[in-house]
XYZ file of C-alpha atoms in Angstrom:
341
model
C 4.496 -6.520 -11.210
C 1.989 -3.916 -10.116
C -1.644 -4.968 -9.837
C -4.655 -3.089 -11.192
C -5.027 -0.614 -8.341
C -1.365 0.198 -8.281
C -1.257 0.715 -12.050
C -4.254 3.026 -11.932
C -2.800 5.225 -9.226
C 0.604 5.289 -10.893
C -0.938 6.154 -14.265
C -2.829 9.035 -12.719
C 0.227 10.279 -10.864
C 2.405 9.924 -13.944
C 1.398 13.454 -14.930
C 1.959 16.655 -12.991
C 1.373 16.617 -9.251
C -2.401 17.215 -8.913
C -2.203 19.994 -6.321
C 0.638 21.810 -8.074
C -0.571 21.726 -11.663
C -2.936 24.139 -13.344
C -2.984 22.378 -16.708
C -4.595 19.152 -17.839
C -2.430 16.229 -18.915
C -3.772 13.706 -21.419
C -4.085 10.217 -20.000
C -2.734 7.767 -22.523
C -2.983 4.501 -20.593
C -6.133 2.501 -20.025
C -7.525 3.111 -16.542
C -8.122 0.230 -14.141
C -9.924 0.098 -10.823
C -8.729 0.977 -7.358
C -9.620 -1.464 -4.611
C -11.243 -0.676 -1.279
C -9.888 -1.631 2.156
C -10.736 -5.216 3.027
C -10.342 -5.430 6.816
C -6.585 -5.105 6.604
C -6.208 -7.906 4.076
C -4.283 -7.328 0.897
C -5.780 -8.544 -2.328
C -5.208 -8.366 -6.049
C -8.866 -8.044 -6.981
C -10.598 -4.693 -7.266
C -13.969 -3.606 -5.986
C -16.538 -2.350 -8.453
C -18.367 0.083 -6.190
C -18.130 2.953 -8.646
C -18.961 3.992 -12.153
C -16.649 2.209 -14.615
C -13.901 4.296 -16.127
C -13.867 4.232 -19.894
C -11.439 5.180 -22.634
C -13.695 8.142 -23.425
C -13.606 9.535 -19.875
C -12.070 12.986 -19.755
C -8.813 13.426 -17.829
C -10.720 15.482 -15.283
C -13.368 12.774 -14.766
C -10.631 10.140 -14.544
C -8.875 12.012 -11.745
C -12.104 12.713 -9.874
C -13.072 9.021 -9.995
C -9.700 7.967 -8.612
C -9.845 10.539 -5.818
C -13.365 9.387 -4.970
C -12.247 5.770 -4.689
C -9.357 6.796 -2.430
C -11.835 8.158 0.126
C -12.014 5.050 2.386
C -8.228 4.961 2.634
C -8.018 8.694 3.312
C -10.662 8.346 6.034
C -8.720 5.470 7.589
C -5.490 7.459 7.901
C -6.839 10.999 8.326
C -5.516 12.488 11.559
C -3.085 9.584 11.993
C 0.711 9.818 12.100
C 2.796 7.909 9.567
C 6.580 7.784 9.985
C 8.497 7.347 6.727
C 12.165 6.414 6.600
C 13.528 7.863 3.375
C 16.685 6.500 1.769
C 18.130 4.173 -0.850
C 17.346 4.564 -4.554
C 14.537 6.999 -3.767
C 17.163 9.388 -2.401
C 19.631 9.027 -5.290
C 17.223 9.438 -8.221
C 15.835 12.972 -8.783
C 12.665 11.491 -10.297
C 12.045 9.158 -7.347
C 12.929 11.933 -4.919
C 10.266 14.160 -6.482
C 7.803 11.256 -6.257
C 8.391 10.818 -2.513
C 8.181 14.550 -1.824
C 4.915 14.869 -3.764
C 3.463 11.845 -1.978
C 4.241 13.368 1.425
C 2.683 16.686 0.444
C -0.450 15.010 -0.938
C -0.862 12.969 2.257
C -0.490 16.131 4.314
C -3.095 17.885 2.153
C -5.702 15.194 2.893
C -5.154 15.262 6.656
C -2.549 12.542 7.210
C 0.380 13.507 9.461
C 3.606 12.350 7.757
C 6.945 12.447 9.587
C 10.067 11.949 7.468
C 13.270 10.418 8.863
C 16.315 10.309 6.599
C 19.916 9.239 6.390
C 22.226 10.199 3.565
C 24.957 7.624 3.044
C 25.737 8.408 -0.621
C 25.983 12.148 0.083
C 28.279 11.497 3.048
C 30.512 9.305 0.889
C 30.607 12.018 -1.779
C 31.832 14.661 0.651
C 34.310 12.328 2.326
C 35.737 11.609 -1.121
C 35.999 15.333 -1.892
C 37.997 15.722 1.325
C 40.201 12.735 0.412
C 38.862 10.612 3.270
C 38.221 6.963 2.475
C 34.895 5.668 3.904
C 35.332 2.578 6.085
C 32.572 0.084 6.877
C 32.450 -2.891 9.241
C 29.516 -5.312 9.118
C 27.640 -2.809 6.980
C 28.049 0.026 9.513
C 30.090 3.171 8.910
C 33.192 3.549 11.048
C 32.795 7.070 12.419
C 35.868 8.628 14.000
C 35.854 12.225 15.275
C 36.732 13.713 11.879
C 34.137 11.619 10.057
C 31.504 12.455 12.685
C 32.042 16.157 12.045
C 31.526 15.667 8.306
C 28.500 13.401 8.825
C 26.874 16.089 10.976
C 27.578 18.841 8.457
C 26.263 16.813 5.518
C 23.135 15.383 7.158
C 22.085 18.431 9.166
C 23.369 21.232 6.960
C 22.852 19.880 3.455
C 20.614 16.823 3.089
C 18.062 17.893 5.699
C 17.747 21.446 4.421
C 17.497 20.270 0.812
C 14.552 18.019 1.710
C 12.875 20.812 3.666
C 13.263 23.131 0.678
C 11.796 20.552 -1.715
C 8.759 19.948 0.496
C 8.179 23.682 0.860
C 8.478 24.123 -2.900
C 5.890 21.356 -3.442
C 3.308 23.273 -1.436
C 3.561 22.097 2.175
C 5.537 23.539 5.090
C 8.393 21.439 6.446
C 10.544 21.879 9.542
C 13.991 20.289 9.585
C 15.651 19.079 12.756
C 18.118 16.556 14.086
C 17.800 14.354 17.132
C 19.634 17.033 19.115
C 16.958 19.679 18.542
C 14.419 20.011 21.338
C 16.054 17.015 23.066
C 14.190 14.860 20.568
C 16.647 11.962 20.847
C 19.221 11.055 23.465
C 21.933 8.753 22.186
C 24.166 6.177 23.806
C 27.245 4.461 22.355
C 26.657 1.312 20.340
C 27.920 -1.885 22.009
C 30.288 -2.035 19.020
C 31.536 1.530 19.559
C 35.075 0.338 20.263
C 35.211 -0.828 16.633
C 32.904 1.749 15.050
C 33.691 4.998 16.852
C 30.834 7.463 17.265
C 28.062 5.130 16.133
C 25.180 5.183 18.569
C 21.796 3.859 19.541
C 18.632 5.587 20.709
C 18.544 5.713 24.506
C 15.509 7.941 24.888
C 12.900 9.753 22.760
C 11.068 12.932 23.750
C 8.561 13.528 20.924
C 7.278 16.859 22.310
C 8.899 18.960 19.594
C 7.626 16.640 16.834
C 4.084 16.736 18.203
C 4.226 20.519 18.242
C 5.281 20.612 14.584
C 2.619 18.082 13.544
C -0.105 19.886 15.501
C 0.731 23.078 13.598
C 0.090 21.304 10.278
C 3.745 21.105 9.271
C 5.876 18.143 8.177
C 8.837 17.251 10.432
C 11.993 16.175 8.591
C 14.353 14.422 11.010
C 17.976 13.485 10.421
C 19.507 10.647 12.414
C 22.127 12.543 14.434
C 21.762 12.688 18.224
C 23.914 13.520 21.235
C 24.431 11.623 24.472
C 23.836 13.171 27.904
C 27.301 14.744 27.764
C 26.686 16.438 24.411
C 28.765 14.063 22.271
C 27.115 13.616 18.834
C 26.549 10.133 17.425
C 25.611 8.805 14.028
C 22.550 6.539 14.401
C 21.024 4.211 11.828
C 18.045 6.019 10.257
C 15.871 2.866 10.275
C 16.380 2.619 14.032
C 15.509 6.286 14.547
C 12.352 5.924 12.441
C 11.194 2.886 14.401
C 11.813 4.422 17.819
C 10.187 7.694 16.790
C 7.129 5.879 15.408
C 6.717 4.064 18.724
C 7.100 7.246 20.792
C 4.547 9.075 18.633
C 2.042 6.213 18.713
C 2.133 6.188 14.916
C -0.463 4.322 12.914
C 2.170 3.131 10.469
C 5.929 2.894 9.989
C 7.171 2.735 6.398
C 10.748 1.919 5.383
C 11.678 2.758 1.784
C 14.195 0.209 0.487
C 15.878 -0.923 -2.720
C 14.074 -4.278 -2.801
C 10.480 -5.351 -3.390
C 10.004 -6.223 0.287
C 10.441 -9.477 2.198
C 10.910 -12.403 -0.180
C 10.268 -16.087 0.503
C 13.167 -16.770 -1.855
C 15.869 -14.097 -1.949
C 16.751 -15.159 -5.484
C 13.178 -14.843 -6.750
C 11.795 -11.280 -6.840
C 8.337 -12.713 -7.606
C 8.181 -14.427 -4.179
C 7.092 -11.284 -2.332
C 5.404 -11.790 1.032
C 2.632 -9.181 0.996
C 1.483 -9.526 4.597
C 2.921 -11.289 7.635
C 2.752 -11.026 11.420
C 5.562 -10.797 13.987
C 5.474 -14.537 14.653
C 5.804 -15.348 10.965
C 8.597 -12.897 10.262
C 10.512 -14.056 13.355
C 10.363 -17.638 12.088
C 11.642 -16.511 8.682
C 14.659 -14.951 10.403
C 15.242 -18.059 12.518
C 15.079 -20.231 9.396
C 17.589 -18.023 7.590
C 15.083 -16.970 4.920
C 15.546 -13.340 5.934
C 19.199 -12.366 6.012
C 21.759 -9.692 5.265
C 20.653 -6.071 5.332
C 16.998 -7.049 5.705
C 17.553 -8.332 9.271
C 18.000 -4.911 10.938
C 15.065 -3.490 8.959
C 12.765 -6.299 10.066
C 14.090 -6.008 13.619
C 13.286 -2.301 13.591
C 9.723 -3.035 12.429
C 9.207 -5.734 15.064
C 10.412 -3.444 17.862
C 8.093 -0.634 16.770
C 5.117 -3.010 16.546
C 5.840 -4.406 20.008
C 5.692 -0.813 21.309
C 2.255 -0.087 19.873
C 2.693 0.911 16.217
C -0.257 -0.599 14.325
C 1.515 -1.780 11.161
C 5.009 -1.541 9.687
C 5.787 -1.854 5.988
C 8.987 -2.435 4.041
C 8.291 -1.117 0.555
C 10.024 -0.766 -2.785
C 11.324 2.779 -3.028
C 12.309 2.183 -6.665
C 8.622 2.260 -7.639
C 7.297 5.784 -8.329
C 4.718 6.938 -5.771
C 5.223 3.794 -3.689
C 4.121 5.692 -0.576
C 0.682 6.386 -2.023
C 0.441 2.847 -3.373
C 1.139 1.550 0.132
C -1.365 3.818 1.859
C -4.146 4.354 -0.691
C -4.544 0.831 -2.131
C -5.133 -2.646 -0.714
C -2.291 -4.064 -2.784
C 0.426 -1.950 -1.229
C 3.973 -1.595 -2.496
C 5.869 -4.189 -0.488
C 5.498 -6.215 2.715
C 3.224 -5.194 5.588
C 4.054 -6.577 9.043
C 1.392 -6.678 11.751
C 1.583 -7.266 15.490
């Protein structure tokens, strides 16, 4: 369930994207209050440091009030780098995809420096199927032989990446697409399980020079998780891992992983048991106790590694919620679980 601040922001963003629309949209839902930052703590109460919004407020006044109340959050993140790993349901649904793209563009417009990292599993599977190649997975990881690696590269670099760049450009920002091989951004090494998985790799080294150049020019980098080793052999690398390592190398303020779950749950069978904020010690204990398991383990591990390398906070958020990026950044309530160092 979304709290008051989240509902307000989602209601406002339910209409046309504010920087791309020239027409007013009637607001049909009752407005509620946005909350102000509370020293990093997440709360479900809202501050009342503004004029109350009423049913009679015009759509224009409603939007201005919400933007005004977002100011402390915008000031907090202005000039800071935020690395967003994009995938899951948010990549498969056109509506959620548009939501993520618009969120990135809005953040860029107010002075935040977003960096997008993406995978593209469903699209890879689609093209493998069209070529009559059966996808094979072991322990949740794609088995990537030479033929599959060639297709993965073509799909991620040539199709998915360029589609995302085009969408961001269309929404009003300027995006630059690249893989880990461009500008020596990433150097890969074989995964310890490479004998079973083929060309599945890990990040051996990050040189963020090319990303910093793109960010400094006011553009949005869109990075796909393909990288080559020192001999030029391409590898398929988990996009969560790439996002975490890139966030650390950039000294990012925040790492955000979009997922298909609400966040970290105290009870995996109870979606209402969301842990809204936790530190490294707490999340490590949850893994040791078996509370965190399955596909959440590598995501949490990625967050912990990035935090230990200087990233301020890392969040695992629900990508099924429209505008979850803005809810995470521009409200106290967030859109999932925030992990701190």
